[in-house]
Every structure is written in C-alpha cells, then in structure tokens.
Amino acid sequence: MWSTIATWPFSLQAVEAAAQILKNGGSAADAAEAGIHLVESDPNVDSVARGGWLNANGELELDAAMMDGSTLRVGAVAAVQGFEHPVTIARAVMEKSIHNILVGKGAEEFADRMGIERADEERLIMPAARKLYEENIAKLSDEVKGHDTIGLIALDESGTIVCATSTSGASMKTPGRVGDSPIIGSGFYASNTGGAAVATGLGEDIMRTCCCFRAVALMEAGLSAQEAAEKVVLTATQQIAKTGYYCDNIAMVCMDMNGNVGAACNHQDFTYTAIRENGEPQVVEVLPIIDNGGKPREV
Ligand code: GLY
C-alpha cells in the first residue's frame, strides 16, 4: 500500500510523479525527490528553487531537506546558491555523508563532490523575481513575504515513509537566514514508528514550536494524522499568541503509517494535494483551524 501528500496546489505535478514511482514499487525517497524536482524546476512557482524569491542581496538562496523514517537518517542544506535541485543535495547529505545539515559554501562544495549539476543565474532567476527585488529596493522595502515550501511525504510498498522539503524561503530575507524547511523536527520529520509531517509558512514561528516532531509524536501516541495536524497547529498558534505575537502563517500536512493523511492551517488559502493507491489525485482546500476573523482564538 502506498500514499503521497504534498503542500500547495502547485504540488499536484509532484504527487503525480511520486505516485507513478510508488505505483511501480519504487522507493519513497525516489518518489519524494522526483516529485520535488518538478516543482524546483517550475519557473512559475515563486517560492521554490528556480523562479524563487530573492534575498535582500538579490540572490537566490535555497533550503531543502529529506528524512527517511525507517532509518531516521536526515539530510538538509541551507542557504545554497547556484543549484536547481537542492533536494538532491539534501538526499546526498542523508545517504552519502556522516552529517545531517550542510550550509552555504560547504553544501555547494559537497554537491560538486557528489557530481550534482550546477545551474547558472540566467536559468535560476526569473525576470519576475528580479523585478520584485528591484521594486522592493526602490521602495526601500525589506518586507519579508512568501514562504510557500513544497513539502512532500511518500509511503512506499515496503512500508518506508520519507518526507522532503524545498524552498527559496521568504523574499527579501537577510542573507544567511535559514527557515524551518531544513530544520529537523520543525519543517519536517519522519519516523516509521508514527508517520511523517511537513510544514509550510513562516519558518520563524514553525521553528519556535517544532511543529513536525510534535505531529509525529502525536501520531505515535495514537492520534490520527488529521487530529495530530490540528492539535499541533492550534497549540503552536496559541503558544505564540500567549507571548503577545500574532501567528497566522502555519500550515502542515501529516501522514500515518497506514497512508492516512491530515492537514491543518491557521490562515485562509491553504491547499494540499494527495494520491493514495487505487485513488484519484485530490486537491483539497483546508479550512483554518482558527477562524474568527483571522485572529487566534482567545487563550
Ligand atoms: N517555511 C519556509 C521558510 O520560512 O523559509
């Protein structure tokens, strides 16, 4: 039995590619990487790899990760430049290095050693991203916007669950800023003892509340994927609200070891895509767990 789920409508192409691999008995890691590759190469997705938002120096800096729930092995890269497929570097960190996270130049040199192809600026940076950057500079705006990570979970026929993420992070982010997407337990987590979770939204808030580790721990404790996602997003939102901050940019998807999926968000307009064995592709809009005019519930 296989199953796959991913964040945002632009991930439909990714789950379809992942499903093709899973259907043919392929591994969850192959499925996750192949699915994410399509989104990383899509110049119309402005928050992931090619076509992604630029940082405050006008550079495209990418974060990505992969985790294998059967081995608890992890690979992640952060603030990587000059590559179209950071998820492939993350997978190589997971499978071929003794480390968990590599950043910046070190990650890029590691990718070179692994024979992973570089891409030039003309291919990676789209005119729309450059234009937005120039406009922000002209307006002296350093407003940080857009954190739409592709996070994908795949469960394969052998019973292994893998999750992976990839993002360019927020536009106008401070160079060197690392979001939640390459941080284990925050933007992603997988363990065959419970399931997997991936998050999307404001990385700073997702990291503060370690959303994905919590969700997997809850599934391990017997909650369904849907219950786990809802509990984590609600708790994180309330925890942050208690500190006096406004928290309205967290979404996550979860999968248990039977391929059942769940999702929750604390804002409008979050959609996930999913395909299960013998099922049709699904594109599902998620209602916010907190729906009282955009403000967190009283805590
Ligand atoms: N969730 C992606 C980021 O904040 O960079």
Coordinates of C-alpha atoms and ligand atoms in Angstrom, one line a residue:
M1 CA 0.0 0.0 0.0
W2 CA 1.4 3.4 -1.0
S3 CA 0.4 7.0 -0.4
T4 CA 1.7 10.5 -1.0
I5 CA 0.7 14.0 0.0
A6 CA 2.3 17.5 -0.5
T7 CA 1.7 21.1 0.3
W8 CA 0.1 23.7 -2.0
P9 CA -1.8 23.3 -5.3
F10 CA 1.5 23.6 -7.3
S11 CA 2.4 20.2 -5.8
L12 CA -0.1 18.3 -7.9
Q13 CA 2.6 17.7 -10.5
A14 CA 4.8 16.4 -7.7
V15 CA 2.4 13.9 -6.2
E16 CA 1.5 12.7 -9.6
A17 CA 5.2 12.0 -10.4
A18 CA 5.7 10.5 -6.9
A19 CA 2.6 8.2 -7.4
Q20 CA 3.9 6.9 -10.7
I21 CA 7.1 5.7 -8.9
L22 CA 5.3 4.4 -5.8
K23 CA 2.8 2.5 -8.0
N24 CA 5.6 0.7 -9.8
G25 CA 7.2 -0.4 -6.5
G26 CA 9.7 2.4 -6.3
S27 CA 11.2 3.8 -3.1
A28 CA 9.7 6.6 -1.1
A29 CA 13.0 8.5 -1.4
D30 CA 13.0 8.3 -5.2
A31 CA 9.3 9.3 -5.3
A32 CA 9.9 12.3 -3.0
E33 CA 12.9 13.5 -4.9
A34 CA 11.4 13.1 -8.3
G35 CA 8.2 14.9 -7.3
I36 CA 10.0 17.8 -5.7
H37 CA 12.3 18.1 -8.8
L38 CA 9.3 19.1 -10.9
V39 CA 8.4 22.0 -8.6
E40 CA 12.0 23.0 -8.2
S41 CA 12.3 23.4 -12.0
D42 CA 9.0 25.1 -12.5
P43 CA 9.7 28.8 -13.1
N44 CA 6.1 29.7 -12.2
V45 CA 6.5 28.6 -8.6
D46 CA 7.9 31.7 -7.0
S47 CA 8.8 30.2 -3.6
V48 CA 10.8 27.1 -4.6
A49 CA 14.3 26.9 -6.3
R50 CA 14.1 28.1 -10.0
G51 CA 11.9 31.2 -10.1
G52 CA 12.0 31.7 -6.4
W53 CA 12.1 34.9 -4.5
L54 CA 15.4 36.7 -3.9
N55 CA 17.1 37.6 -0.7
A56 CA 18.0 41.2 0.4
N57 CA 21.2 41.0 -1.7
G58 CA 19.3 40.0 -4.8
E59 CA 20.5 36.3 -4.6
L60 CA 18.5 33.1 -4.7
E61 CA 19.3 31.1 -1.6
L62 CA 17.7 27.7 -1.2
D63 CA 16.9 25.4 1.7
A64 CA 15.9 21.7 1.4
A65 CA 15.7 18.5 3.4
M66 CA 14.9 14.8 3.3
M67 CA 14.3 12.3 6.1
D68 CA 13.9 8.6 5.9
G69 CA 11.5 7.3 8.6
S70 CA 12.9 3.7 8.5
T71 CA 16.5 4.8 9.4
L72 CA 15.9 8.2 10.9
R73 CA 18.6 9.4 8.6
V74 CA 18.4 13.1 7.7
G75 CA 20.0 15.3 5.1
A76 CA 19.4 19.0 4.9
V77 CA 21.0 22.0 3.2
A78 CA 20.5 25.7 3.8
A79 CA 21.4 28.9 2.1
V80 CA 22.6 27.1 -1.0
Q81 CA 23.2 29.1 -4.2
G82 CA 23.7 28.0 -7.8
F83 CA 21.7 24.8 -7.9
E84 CA 18.3 23.9 -9.3
H85 CA 17.8 20.8 -7.1
P86 CA 18.7 21.5 -3.5
V87 CA 16.6 18.4 -2.5
T88 CA 19.1 16.2 -4.4
I89 CA 21.9 17.7 -2.4
A90 CA 19.9 17.1 0.8
R91 CA 19.4 13.5 -0.2
A92 CA 23.1 13.1 -0.9
V93 CA 23.8 14.5 2.6
M94 CA 21.4 11.9 4.0
E95 CA 22.7 9.0 2.1
K96 CA 26.4 9.7 1.5
S97 CA 27.7 11.9 4.3
I98 CA 28.1 11.4 8.0
H99 CA 26.4 14.7 8.7
N100 CA 22.8 16.0 8.9
I101 CA 22.9 19.6 7.7
L102 CA 25.3 21.5 5.5
V103 CA 25.1 25.2 4.7
G104 CA 26.2 27.7 2.2
K105 CA 29.6 27.2 0.5
G106 CA 30.2 23.9 2.3
A107 CA 27.0 22.5 1.0
E108 CA 27.8 23.7 -2.5
E109 CA 31.3 22.2 -2.5
F110 CA 29.8 18.9 -1.2
A111 CA 27.3 19.0 -4.1
D112 CA 30.2 19.4 -6.5
R113 CA 32.0 16.4 -5.0
M114 CA 28.8 14.4 -5.4
G115 CA 28.6 15.3 -9.1
I116 CA 25.4 17.3 -8.7
E117 CA 24.9 19.7 -11.6
R118 CA 25.1 23.4 -11.0
A119 CA 22.7 25.8 -12.8
D120 CA 23.5 29.4 -13.9
E121 CA 21.8 32.5 -12.8
E122 CA 20.0 33.0 -16.1
R123 CA 18.3 29.7 -15.6
L124 CA 17.5 30.1 -11.9
I125 CA 16.5 33.7 -11.5
M126 CA 13.3 34.7 -13.4
P127 CA 12.7 38.2 -14.6
A128 CA 9.6 38.5 -12.2
A129 CA 11.8 37.7 -9.2
R130 CA 14.4 40.2 -10.3
K131 CA 11.7 42.9 -10.9
L132 CA 10.1 42.3 -7.5
Y133 CA 13.5 42.7 -5.9
E134 CA 14.3 45.9 -7.8
E135 CA 10.9 47.3 -6.8
N136 CA 11.5 46.5 -3.1
I137 CA 14.9 48.1 -3.2
A138 CA 13.4 51.2 -4.9
K139 CA 10.7 51.4 -2.2
L140 CA 13.3 50.8 0.5
S141 CA 11.1 47.9 1.5
D142 CA 12.6 45.0 3.3
E143 CA 9.2 43.4 3.9
V144 CA 9.7 39.6 4.1
K145 CA 7.0 37.7 2.2
G146 CA 6.2 34.3 0.9
H147 CA 7.3 31.1 2.5
D148 CA 5.5 28.5 0.4
T149 CA 7.5 25.4 0.8
I150 CA 6.9 22.2 -1.2
G151 CA 6.8 19.6 1.5
L152 CA 6.1 16.1 0.3
I153 CA 5.5 12.8 2.1
A154 CA 5.7 9.4 0.4
L155 CA 4.9 6.0 1.9
D156 CA 6.1 3.1 -0.3
E157 CA 5.1 -0.5 -0.7
S158 CA 7.9 -1.7 1.6
G159 CA 6.4 0.4 4.5
T160 CA 9.1 3.1 4.5
I161 CA 7.9 6.7 4.9
V162 CA 10.1 9.6 3.7
C163 CA 9.5 13.3 3.7
A164 CA 11.3 16.1 1.9
T165 CA 11.1 19.8 1.6
S166 CA 12.4 22.6 -0.7
T167 CA 12.0 26.3 -0.7
S168 CA 13.7 29.6 -1.6
G169 CA 12.3 30.9 1.7
A170 CA 11.0 34.4 2.1
S171 CA 11.6 37.2 -0.3
M172 CA 14.0 39.9 1.0
K173 CA 15.2 37.6 3.7
T174 CA 18.5 38.6 5.3
P175 CA 21.3 36.7 3.5
G176 CA 22.1 33.6 5.5
R177 CA 18.7 33.3 7.0
V178 CA 17.6 29.7 7.5
G179 CA 13.9 28.8 7.6
D180 CA 12.2 25.8 9.1
S181 CA 12.3 23.7 5.9
P182 CA 15.9 22.3 6.5
I183 CA 15.5 22.1 10.3
I184 CA 14.7 18.6 11.6
G185 CA 11.5 18.5 13.7
S186 CA 10.5 22.0 12.7
G187 CA 9.8 21.9 8.9
F188 CA 9.9 18.1 8.5
Y189 CA 10.1 14.9 10.5
A190 CA 9.6 11.2 9.6
S191 CA 9.7 8.1 11.7
N192 CA 8.3 4.7 10.8
T193 CA 7.1 4.5 14.4
G194 CA 4.4 7.1 13.8
G195 CA 4.4 8.7 10.4
A196 CA 5.7 11.9 8.9
A197 CA 4.9 15.6 8.8
V198 CA 6.0 18.6 6.7
A199 CA 5.2 22.3 7.3
T200 CA 4.9 25.5 5.3
G201 CA 4.6 29.1 6.4
L202 CA 6.6 31.5 8.5
G203 CA 9.7 29.5 9.3
E204 CA 10.5 31.5 12.4
D205 CA 7.2 30.6 14.0
I206 CA 7.3 26.9 12.9
M207 CA 10.8 26.6 14.4
R208 CA 9.8 28.1 17.7
T209 CA 7.1 25.4 18.1
C210 CA 8.9 22.4 16.5
C211 CA 5.7 21.5 14.6
C212 CA 6.7 18.4 12.7
F213 CA 8.3 16.5 15.5
R214 CA 5.3 17.2 17.7
A215 CA 2.9 15.9 15.0
V216 CA 4.8 12.6 14.5
A217 CA 5.0 12.2 18.3
L218 CA 1.2 12.6 18.5
M219 CA 0.6 10.0 15.7
E220 CA 3.0 7.7 17.6
A221 CA 0.8 8.2 20.7
G222 CA -2.3 7.1 18.7
L223 CA -3.8 10.3 17.2
S224 CA -4.9 10.2 13.6
A225 CA -3.0 12.3 11.0
Q226 CA -5.8 14.8 11.0
E227 CA -6.0 15.1 14.8
A228 CA -2.3 15.5 15.0
A229 CA -2.1 18.2 12.4
E230 CA -5.0 20.1 14.0
K231 CA -3.6 19.8 17.5
V232 CA -0.1 21.0 16.5
V233 CA -1.3 24.0 14.5
L234 CA -3.7 25.1 17.2
T235 CA -1.2 24.6 20.0
A236 CA 1.6 26.4 18.1
T237 CA -0.7 29.3 17.3
Q238 CA -1.9 29.6 20.9
Q239 CA 1.6 29.2 22.4
I240 CA 2.8 32.1 20.2
A241 CA -0.3 34.2 20.9
K242 CA 0.4 33.8 24.6
T243 CA 3.7 35.5 24.1
G244 CA 2.0 38.5 22.6
Y245 CA 2.8 37.8 18.9
Y246 CA 0.3 37.4 16.1
C247 CA 0.7 34.0 14.5
D248 CA -1.2 33.4 11.2
N249 CA 1.1 31.7 8.9
I250 CA 1.5 28.0 9.7
A251 CA 0.2 25.1 7.7
M252 CA 1.1 21.4 7.8
V253 CA 0.3 18.0 6.3
C254 CA 0.7 14.7 8.0
M255 CA 0.6 11.0 7.1
D256 CA 0.4 8.0 9.4
M257 CA 1.9 4.6 8.6
N258 CA -1.3 3.4 7.0
G259 CA -1.2 6.2 4.4
N260 CA -4.0 8.2 6.0
V261 CA -3.4 11.9 5.7
G262 CA -4.4 15.0 7.6
A263 CA -3.8 18.7 7.2
A264 CA -4.3 21.9 9.2
C265 CA -3.6 25.6 8.9
N266 CA -4.2 28.8 10.8
H267 CA -4.9 31.0 7.8
Q268 CA -7.0 31.1 4.6
D269 CA -6.0 29.7 1.3
F270 CA -4.0 26.6 2.2
T271 CA -4.5 23.6 -0.2
Y272 CA -2.8 20.2 -0.3
T273 CA -2.6 17.5 -3.0
A274 CA -2.6 13.8 -2.3
I275 CA -2.9 10.4 -4.1
R276 CA -3.4 7.0 -2.5
E277 CA -3.2 3.6 -4.0
N278 CA -6.4 3.0 -6.0
G279 CA -7.4 6.6 -5.6
E280 CA -7.7 9.7 -7.8
P281 CA -5.5 12.7 -7.3
Q282 CA -7.0 15.0 -4.7
V283 CA -6.7 18.8 -4.4
V284 CA -8.1 19.8 -1.0
E285 CA -8.6 23.2 0.4
V286 CA -8.1 23.3 4.1
L287 CA -10.2 25.4 6.4
P288 CA -8.3 27.3 9.0
I289 CA -8.3 25.7 12.5
I290 CA -8.6 29.3 13.8
D291 CA -11.5 31.0 12.1
N292 CA -12.7 34.0 14.0
G293 CA -11.8 36.7 11.5
G294 CA -8.1 35.9 11.2
K295 CA -7.3 36.4 14.9
P296 CA -6.2 33.5 17.0
R297 CA -8.8 32.1 19.4
E298 CA -8.6 33.5 22.9
V299 CA -6.2 31.5 25.0
Ligands
GLY1 N1 8.7 27.8 5.5 C1 9.8 28.3 4.8 C2 10.5 29.4 5.3 O1 10.1 30.1 6.2 O2 11.6 29.7 4.8

